[in-house]
Amino acid sequence: VLLRPLPFRDPGALVRVYQTYQGQHSAFSGPNFVDYAHESRTVASAAAFDDETFNVVGTGDPVRISGGLTSASFFDVLGVQPSIGRGFHPDENEPGKTKVVVLSHAFWQQRFGASRAAIGSPLDLDGSRYTIIGVMPREFDYPRRVSVWMPLTYDTSFTVGSRGAVYLSAVARLRPGVTEQQAATEGATIGKRLHDLDPDHNAKMGITAVSMREAMVGNVRKPLVILLGAVIFVLLIACANIANLLLARSSARETEMAVRSALGAARGRLLRQLLTESVLMSIVGGALGLLLATWGVRLLLVLKPTGIPRLDTVSIDGPVMLWTAVIAIATGLIFGIAPALQ
C-alpha cells in the first residue's frame, strides 16, 4: 500500500486538488472547477469526477453498482487508457451526445464473462441505454470500487450555476518542474480571486493541492507504519529468544565441538557449520512464515476491510519472496554468530 508505485503514468506529477473552507478540504463546485482548470498555469491538465450508484438491468440478474462520472480528460490526466476499446472523446461531456460507458476489468469479467464482444454492446443503467466503448486494465481502481465510468455532462447549470453546490472531486497533472507546493500556492491565489468574484458562495474558501499518493494513502500511513514497527519488534524478540536457546544448547555441545576440534576441524570450519545450522533454521522459519502470509493475504482479501486503499493489488509476489529470503538469511547470520562464537 505504501511502497508500490501508484498504477498511473508518472504518478509523482499527479495531485488531488481541493477547495478548502476554513482550512478543511472540501469538494469543488462545477463553476469553480472550470475556472480553476482554465486559470491555473502550474497544471498541465485537470479532470473532475463524481460518483453515483446505478441499477443494472437487462443481461443477467439486476445488480446495483457504483459508477464514476468524469471529465472526458480523466483517463488522460491519470495516464491510463482502456486495455480494450477506447476512452472518452472531448465532446462526450456535452449534453445530448451519445451515452457511452467504460467498464472496470472486474465488472467486465463478472457481467460479460471477459468477452471482447462486450465492446459496442448496450448497457442499461437506471433505465437509460449506454454503449460500452472500453474496458480498463485489471489494476486500475480509481475511484475505488467503481464498476463503470461515464462522461460528466457539462450542462448550463454546471458551468454557470451556483458556486455553492460542492460535489466534484478533482485531480490534476502538474507541468514539468512544478512542485506540489507551487501548485498549492497558485491555488490559494486563484481561490482568493474566486472569493472576490462570488463572496456569497465562496466565502472563506481557498484551493490547495496534495500529492496523489498522500491523498490515497495518507489516512492509513501512520497505522501501517506502526504495524510494521510492531512486526519488526516481534521479529527481534523471537530472534533474541532463539539466540538464547542456541547459547544454552552450545553448552551441551561442548564435548561434540571438542571431539571435532581434536579430529582436526579448524575454528573457521566449526564456525561455518554452526552458522549454517542457524541460517537453515531461519530459512525454514521464513518459509513457514511465507506460507502463513499467503493464507493471511487471501483471508484479508475475502474480508475486505474498509478504509485500506489499493487492497485488491496486495499479493505475495517476487519482491516479497526476495525480501523474506534476505531477512531470513540476515537474521540467521546475525543472531547465530554469538552462539557460534561461544
Coordinates of C-alpha atoms in Angstrom, one line a residue, residues 1-2 6 16 18 25 210-225 307-310:
V1 CA 0.0 0.0 0.0
L2 CA 2.8 2.4 0.9
L6 CA 0.7 4.0 -8.0
R16 CA -5.5 15.9 -5.8
Y18 CA -9.4 20.5 -3.2
H25 CA -10.7 20.1 2.4
V210 CA -2.0 17.4 -2.3
S211 CA 0.2 14.7 -3.9
M212 CA -1.9 11.8 -5.3
R213 CA -0.1 9.3 -3.1
E214 CA -0.7 11.2 0.1
A215 CA -4.4 11.7 -0.9
M216 CA -4.8 7.9 -1.4
V217 CA -2.8 6.5 1.5
G218 CA -2.4 9.4 3.9
N219 CA -5.1 8.2 6.3
V220 CA -3.6 4.7 6.7
R221 CA 0.1 5.6 6.6
K222 CA 0.6 6.0 10.3
P223 CA -1.3 2.8 11.3
L224 CA 0.6 0.7 8.7
V225 CA 3.9 2.2 9.8
G307 CA -10.5 2.1 4.7
I308 CA -7.5 0.3 3.2
P309 CA -6.7 1.7 -0.3
R310 CA -5.2 -0.5 -3.0

